[in-house]
PDB file of C-alpha atoms in Angstrom:
ATOM      1  CA  MET O  11       0.373 -37.250 -23.277  1.00 81.00           C
ATOM      2  CA  GLN O  12      -0.330 -37.141 -27.108  1.00 90.00           C
ATOM      3  CA  GLY O  13      -1.120 -33.377 -26.770  1.00 91.00           C
ATOM      4  CA  TYR O  14       2.745 -32.773 -26.200  1.00 93.00           C
ATOM      5  CA  PHE O  15       3.359 -34.114 -29.612  1.00 95.00           C
ATOM      6  CA  ILE O  16       1.009 -31.535 -31.179  1.00 96.00           C
ATOM      7  CA  ILE O  17       2.519 -28.745 -29.011  1.00 95.00           C
ATOM      8  CA  PHE O  18       6.078 -30.023 -30.506  1.00 95.00           C
ATOM      9  CA  ALA O  19       4.879 -29.944 -33.970  1.00 96.00           C
ATOM     10  CA  LEU O  20       3.492 -26.622 -33.762  1.00 96.00           C
ATOM     11  CA  ILE O  21       6.658 -25.077 -32.105  1.00 96.00           C
ATOM     12  CA  ALA O  22       8.745 -26.815 -34.741  1.00 96.00           C
ATOM     13  CA  LEU O  23       6.727 -25.326 -37.858  1.00 95.00           C
ATOM     14  CA  ILE O  24       6.806 -21.914 -36.217  1.00 95.00           C
ATOM     15  CA  PHE O  25      10.415 -22.047 -35.617  1.00 96.00           C
ATOM     16  CA  CYS O  26      11.059 -23.506 -39.199  1.00 95.00           C
ATOM     17  CA  VAL O  27       9.005 -20.523 -40.603  1.00 93.00           C
ATOM     18  CA  LEU O  28      10.612 -17.873 -38.399  1.00 93.00           C
ATOM     19  CA  PHE O  29      14.236 -19.159 -38.751  1.00 95.00           C
ATOM     20  CA  ARG O  30      14.021 -19.486 -42.626  1.00 94.00           C
ATOM     21  CA  SER O  31      12.399 -16.025 -42.972  1.00 93.00           C
ATOM     22  CA  ARG O  32      15.095 -14.418 -41.155  1.00 94.00           C
ATOM     23  CA  GLN O  33      17.781 -16.164 -43.099  1.00 94.00           C
ATOM     24  CA  LEU O  34      16.187 -14.892 -46.283  1.00 91.00           C
ATOM     25  CA  LYS O  35      15.859 -11.318 -45.087  1.00 91.00           C
ATOM     26  CA  LYS O  36      19.758 -11.590 -44.518  1.00 93.00           C
ATOM     27  CA  LEU O  37      20.031 -12.290 -48.007  1.00 90.00           C
ATOM     28  CA  GLY O  38      17.688  -9.196 -48.819  1.00 90.00           C
ATOM     29  CA  ILE O  39      14.736 -11.537 -49.695  1.00 88.00           C
ATOM     30  CA  LYS O  40      11.426 -10.466 -48.267  1.00 88.00           C
ATOM     31  CA  ALA O  41       9.883 -13.844 -47.270  1.00 85.00           C
ATOM     32  CA  VAL O  42       6.588 -12.766 -45.662  1.00 84.00           C
ATOM     33  CA  HIS O  43       3.814 -11.595 -47.775  1.00 77.00           C
ATOM     34  CA  PHE O  44       0.892 -12.506 -45.808  1.00 71.00           C
ATOM     35  CA  GLY O  45      -2.280 -10.483 -46.428  1.00 68.00           C
ATOM     36  CA  LYS O  46      -0.960  -8.489 -49.385  1.00 65.00           C
ATOM     37  CA  ILE O  47      -3.337  -9.612 -51.808  1.00 66.00           C
ATOM     38  CA  ASP O  48      -6.249 -10.484 -49.659  1.00 69.00           C
ATOM     39  CA  ARG O  49      -6.729  -8.550 -46.388  1.00 68.00           C
ATOM     40  CA  LYS O  50      -9.440 -11.062 -45.355  1.00 74.00           C
ATOM     41  CA  ASP O  51      -6.468 -13.121 -44.425  1.00 74.00           C
ATOM     42  CA  PHE O  52      -6.165 -11.000 -41.310  1.00 80.00           C
ATOM     43  CA  PHE O  53      -9.341 -12.703 -40.060  1.00 83.00           C
ATOM     44  CA  ILE O  54      -7.183 -16.023 -39.741  1.00 84.00           C
ATOM     45  CA  PRO O  55      -4.784 -15.364 -36.893  1.00 89.00           C
ATOM     46  CA  PRO O  56      -7.457 -14.849 -34.018  1.00 91.00           C
ATOM     47  CA  PHE O  57      -8.873 -18.153 -34.987  1.00 93.00           C
ATOM     48  CA  VAL O  58      -5.144 -19.723 -35.014  1.00 92.00           C
ATOM     49  CA  LEU O  59      -4.665 -18.211 -31.382  1.00 94.00           C
ATOM     50  CA  LEU O  60      -7.883 -19.951 -30.424  1.00 93.00           C
ATOM     51  CA  TYR O  61      -6.863 -23.069 -31.762  1.00 95.00           C
ATOM     52  CA  PHE O  62      -3.512 -22.997 -29.893  1.00 95.00           C
ATOM     53  CA  TYR O  63      -5.356 -22.207 -26.840  1.00 94.00           C
ATOM     54  CA  LEU O  64      -7.603 -25.206 -27.137  1.00 94.00           C
ATOM     55  CA  ILE O  65      -4.671 -27.441 -27.823  1.00 95.00           C
ATOM     56  CA  ALA O  66      -3.012 -26.303 -24.635  1.00 94.00           C
ATOM     57  CA  ALA O  67      -6.288 -26.592 -22.753  1.00 93.00           C
ATOM     58  CA  ASN O  68      -6.718 -30.017 -23.771  1.00 92.00           C
ATOM     59  CA  SER O  69      -3.012 -31.177 -23.196  1.00 92.00           C
ATOM     60  CA  PHE O  70      -2.679 -29.303 -19.724  1.00 92.00           C
ATOM     61  CA  ASP O  71      -6.331 -29.782 -18.228  1.00 84.00           C
ATOM     62  CA  LEU O  72      -7.274 -26.079 -18.536  1.00 85.00           C
ATOM     63  CA  PRO O  73     -10.876 -25.012 -19.397  1.00 82.00           C
ATOM     64  CA  ARG O  74     -12.198 -26.779 -22.412  1.00 77.00           C
ATOM     65  CA  MET O  75     -14.568 -26.425 -25.140  1.00 77.00           C
ATOM     66  CA  GLY O  76     -16.495 -29.142 -26.903  1.00 76.00           C
ATOM     67  CA  ALA O  77     -17.761 -32.575 -26.152  1.00 76.00           C
ATOM     68  CA  VAL O  78     -15.718 -35.545 -26.925  1.00 77.00           C
ATOM     69  CA  LEU O  79     -17.239 -37.323 -29.866  1.00 81.00           C
ATOM     70  CA  ASP O  80     -15.499 -40.823 -29.434  1.00 85.00           C
ATOM     71  CA  HIS O  81     -11.946 -41.060 -28.012  1.00 87.00           C
ATOM     72  CA  ASN O  82      -9.946 -44.054 -29.279  1.00 92.00           C
ATOM     73  CA  GLU O  83      -6.486 -44.683 -27.947  1.00 94.00           C
ATOM     74  CA  ILE O  84      -5.231 -46.287 -31.280  1.00 96.00           C
ATOM     75  CA  ALA O  85      -6.476 -43.305 -33.173  1.00 96.00           C
ATOM     76  CA  ALA O  86      -5.104 -40.850 -30.565  1.00 96.00           C
ATOM     77  CA  TRP O  87      -1.559 -42.633 -31.180  1.00 97.00           C
ATOM     78  CA  LEU O  88      -1.847 -42.531 -34.898  1.00 98.00           C
ATOM     79  CA  GLY O  89      -2.740 -38.626 -34.589  1.00 97.00           C
ATOM     80  CA  ALA O  90       0.429 -38.401 -32.464  1.00 97.00           C
ATOM     81  CA  ALA O  91       2.509 -40.049 -35.191  1.00 98.00           C
ATOM     82  CA  LEU O  92       0.942 -37.716 -37.753  1.00 98.00           C
ATOM     83  CA  CYS O  93       2.017 -34.745 -35.458  1.00 97.00           C
ATOM     84  CA  VAL O  94       5.726 -36.147 -35.346  1.00 97.00           C
ATOM     85  CA  LEU O  95       5.834 -36.746 -39.186  1.00 98.00           C
ATOM     86  CA  ALA O  96       4.418 -33.353 -40.157  1.00 98.00           C
ATOM     87  CA  PRO O  97       7.468 -31.167 -38.953  1.00 98.00           C
ATOM     88  CA  VAL O  98       9.909 -33.557 -40.660  1.00 98.00           C
ATOM     89  CA  LEU O  99       7.834 -33.033 -44.172  1.00 98.00           C
ATOM     90  CA  PHE O 100       7.617 -29.346 -43.260  1.00 97.00           C
ATOM     91  CA  LEU O 101      11.371 -29.094 -42.814  1.00 97.00           C
ATOM     92  CA  TRP O 102      12.151 -31.022 -45.917  1.00 98.00           C
ATOM     93  CA  GLY O 103       9.845 -28.807 -47.790  1.00 97.00           C
ATOM     94  CA  VAL O 104      11.391 -25.473 -46.526  1.00 96.00           C
ATOM     95  CA  ILE O 105      14.906 -27.069 -47.302  1.00 96.00           C
ATOM     96  CA  SER O 106      13.776 -28.007 -50.781  1.00 97.00           C
ATOM     97  CA  PHE O 107      12.282 -24.508 -51.151  1.00 93.00           C
ATOM     98  CA  GLY O 108      15.707 -22.953 -50.937  1.00 92.00           C
ATOM     99  CA  LYS O 109      15.515 -18.994 -51.729  1.00 91.00           C
ATOM    100  CA  SER O 110      12.078 -19.320 -53.240  1.00 91.00           C
ATOM    101  CA  PHE O 111      10.398 -19.807 -49.518  1.00 91.00           C
ATOM    102  CA  ARG O 112       7.491 -17.333 -49.054  1.00 88.00           C
ATOM    103  CA  VAL O 113       4.676 -16.860 -46.728  1.00 86.00           C
ATOM    104  CA  GLY O 114       1.959 -15.539 -48.806  1.00 81.00           C
ATOM    105  CA  ILE O 115       1.842 -14.873 -52.562  1.00 79.00           C
ATOM    106  CA  ASP O 116       4.992 -12.892 -54.006  1.00 81.00           C
ATOM    107  CA  LEU O 117       4.165 -11.470 -57.505  1.00 80.00           C
ATOM    108  CA  ASP O 118       7.366  -9.140 -57.539  1.00 80.00           C
ATOM    109  CA  LYS O 119      10.207 -11.399 -56.764  1.00 82.00           C
ATOM    110  CA  PRO O 120       8.888 -14.889 -56.382  1.00 82.00           C
ATOM    111  CA  GLY O 121      12.229 -16.786 -56.847  1.00 85.00           C
ATOM    112  CA  ALA O 122      12.622 -19.970 -59.046  1.00 90.00           C
ATOM    113  CA  LEU O 123       9.936 -22.604 -59.353  1.00 94.00           C
ATOM    114  CA  VAL O 124      10.765 -25.480 -57.167  1.00 95.00           C
ATOM    115  CA  SER O 125      10.082 -29.176 -58.333  1.00 96.00           C
ATOM    116  CA  ASN O 126      12.882 -31.058 -56.643  1.00 96.00           C
ATOM    117  CA  GLY O 127      13.053 -32.555 -52.972  1.00 97.00           C
ATOM    118  CA  ALA O 128       9.715 -32.570 -51.271  1.00 97.00           C
ATOM    119  CA  PHE O 129       8.232 -30.865 -54.120  1.00 97.00           C
ATOM    120  CA  SER O 130       8.987 -33.971 -56.450  1.00 97.00           C
ATOM    121  CA  ILE O 131       6.319 -35.873 -54.448  1.00 97.00           C
ATOM    122  CA  SER O 132       3.809 -32.994 -53.596  1.00 98.00           C
ATOM    123  CA  ARG O 133       3.418 -29.517 -55.038  1.00 97.00           C
ATOM    124  CA  ASN O 134       2.323 -28.532 -51.573  1.00 97.00           C
ATOM    125  CA  PRO O 135       4.410 -30.469 -49.127  1.00 97.00           C
ATOM    126  CA  LEU O 136       3.989 -27.688 -46.441  1.00 97.00           C
ATOM    127  CA  TYR O 137       0.226 -27.605 -46.630  1.00 97.00           C
ATOM    128  CA  VAL O 138       0.203 -31.496 -46.380  1.00 98.00           C
ATOM    129  CA  ALA O 139       2.139 -30.971 -43.235  1.00 98.00           C
ATOM    130  CA  PHE O 140      -0.377 -28.586 -41.885  1.00 97.00           C
ATOM    131  CA  MET O 141      -3.227 -30.992 -42.962  1.00 98.00           C
ATOM    132  CA  MET O 142      -1.326 -33.643 -41.161  1.00 98.00           C
ATOM    133  CA  ILE O 143      -1.437 -31.775 -37.892  1.00 98.00           C
ATOM    134  CA  LEU O 144      -5.086 -30.823 -38.348  1.00 98.00           C
ATOM    135  CA  ILE O 145      -6.082 -34.485 -38.797  1.00 98.00           C
ATOM    136  CA  GLY O 146      -3.600 -35.604 -35.847  1.00 98.00           C
ATOM    137  CA  VAL O 147      -5.066 -32.939 -33.384  1.00 97.00           C
ATOM    138  CA  PHE O 148      -8.470 -34.169 -34.292  1.00 97.00           C
ATOM    139  CA  LEU O 149      -7.589 -37.780 -33.679  1.00 97.00           C
ATOM    140  CA  ILE O 150      -5.850 -36.936 -30.366  1.00 96.00           C
ATOM    141  CA  PHE O 151      -8.687 -34.593 -29.072  1.00 96.00           C
ATOM    142  CA  PRO O 152     -11.936 -35.883 -31.181  1.00 96.00           C
ATOM    143  CA  THR O 153     -14.050 -32.920 -30.188  1.00 94.00           C
ATOM    144  CA  TRP O 154     -16.662 -31.272 -32.347  1.00 94.00           C
ATOM    145  CA  ILE O 155     -14.564 -28.012 -32.104  1.00 95.00           C
ATOM    146  CA  PHE O 156     -11.459 -29.731 -33.365  1.00 96.00           C
ATOM    147  CA  PHE O 157     -13.341 -31.162 -36.260  1.00 96.00           C
ATOM    148  CA  ALA O 158     -14.907 -27.851 -37.090  1.00 96.00           C
ATOM    149  CA  TYR O 159     -11.150 -26.617 -37.198  1.00 97.00           C
ATOM    150  CA  LEU O 160     -10.141 -29.767 -39.333  1.00 98.00           C
ATOM    151  CA  VAL O 161     -12.911 -28.869 -41.926  1.00 98.00           C
ATOM    152  CA  ALA O 162     -12.136 -25.191 -41.819  1.00 96.00           C
ATOM    153  CA  GLY O 163      -8.447 -25.712 -42.070  1.00 96.00           C
ATOM    154  CA  VAL O 164      -8.637 -27.945 -45.022  1.00 97.00           C
ATOM    155  CA  TRP O 165     -11.035 -25.515 -46.706  1.00 96.00           C
ATOM    156  CA  LEU O 166      -8.525 -22.512 -46.114  1.00 94.00           C
ATOM    157  CA  ILE O 167      -5.602 -24.377 -47.098  1.00 95.00           C
ATOM    158  CA  ASP O 168      -7.225 -25.433 -50.435  1.00 97.00           C
ATOM    159  CA  ARG O 169      -8.474 -21.993 -50.935  1.00 93.00           C
ATOM    160  CA  GLN O 170      -4.968 -20.649 -50.487  1.00 91.00           C
ATOM    161  CA  VAL O 171      -3.416 -23.509 -52.935  1.00 95.00           C
ATOM    162  CA  CYS O 172      -5.812 -22.451 -55.531  1.00 95.00           C
ATOM    163  CA  ARG O 173      -4.704 -18.918 -55.283  1.00 91.00           C
ATOM    164  CA  GLU O 174      -1.307 -19.784 -55.305  1.00 91.00           C
ATOM    165  CA  GLU O 175      -1.486 -22.078 -58.275  1.00 94.00           C
ATOM    166  CA  ASN O 176      -3.454 -19.263 -60.359  1.00 93.00           C
ATOM    167  CA  SER O 177      -0.229 -16.864 -59.377  1.00 91.00           C
ATOM    168  CA  LEU O 178       2.290 -19.560 -60.232  1.00 93.00           C
ATOM    169  CA  ARG O 179       0.519 -20.249 -63.619  1.00 95.00           C
ATOM    170  CA  GLU O 180       0.731 -16.442 -64.481  1.00 92.00           C
ATOM    171  CA  ILE O 181       4.632 -16.285 -63.365  1.00 92.00           C
ATOM    172  CA  TYR O 182       5.807 -19.544 -64.845  1.00 94.00           C
ATOM    173  CA  GLY O 183       3.299 -20.526 -67.584  1.00 94.00           C
ATOM    174  CA  LYS O 184       3.987 -23.746 -69.401  1.00 96.00           C
ATOM    175  CA  GLU O 185       6.788 -24.721 -67.137  1.00 96.00           C
ATOM    176  CA  TYR O 186       4.423 -24.760 -64.106  1.00 95.00           C
ATOM    177  CA  ASP O 187       1.719 -26.697 -66.265  1.00 96.00           C
ATOM    178  CA  ALA O 188       4.309 -29.299 -66.937  1.00 97.00           C
ATOM    179  CA  TYR O 189       5.089 -29.716 -63.421  1.00 97.00           C
ATOM    180  CA  CYS O 190       1.413 -29.881 -62.413  1.00 97.00           C
ATOM    181  CA  ASN O 191       1.165 -32.748 -64.993  1.00 97.00           C
ATOM    182  CA  LYS O 192       4.036 -34.701 -63.188  1.00 97.00           C
ATOM    183  CA  VAL O 193       3.301 -34.043 -59.473  1.00 97.00           C
ATOM    184  CA  ARG O 194       0.006 -34.141 -57.647  1.00 97.00           C
ATOM    185  CA  ARG O 195      -1.389 -31.305 -55.751  1.00 97.00           C
ATOM    186  CA  TYR O 196      -1.137 -32.763 -52.273  1.00 96.00           C
ATOM    187  CA  ILE O 197      -0.184 -36.588 -52.054  1.00 89.00           C
TER     188      ILE O 197
END
């Protein structure tokens, strides 16, 4: 049952990204810059597709991978709650981004520095939403494979955040440093 919450969350996040990217494209803003700076990013999509399959397999009783570590119904419902709240935070972040929304690092036309809305409580609300889903998935389906995805996902997110912060420091300088002093990286 809780697997449906994960599927809803993932569809909602994908829809938000595609819809906002298309809106910005109509305004002449290129929002997708994935893999431009680091070609190693293209190793990520196959693992994401496997992740989606594993979620579907566990949700719809298809062939699965990984032994269950310790299933707890309360933890599973907590995971479902995280998967419901994540798209809300993500949508708030996308709306707060306005015309500055980008997928990847845009060094040419990055848009204005955003520090209001969701960005007034976290410098990375979209990544926090992704982490909420990773944690939620593991709580719903506590297998070693989802634990590995949780650890790898948090590492990849932190790696990307550090790369983005370096570019934001180059672009916005002291304005970004002042923002970092006021708002935490995650939560």
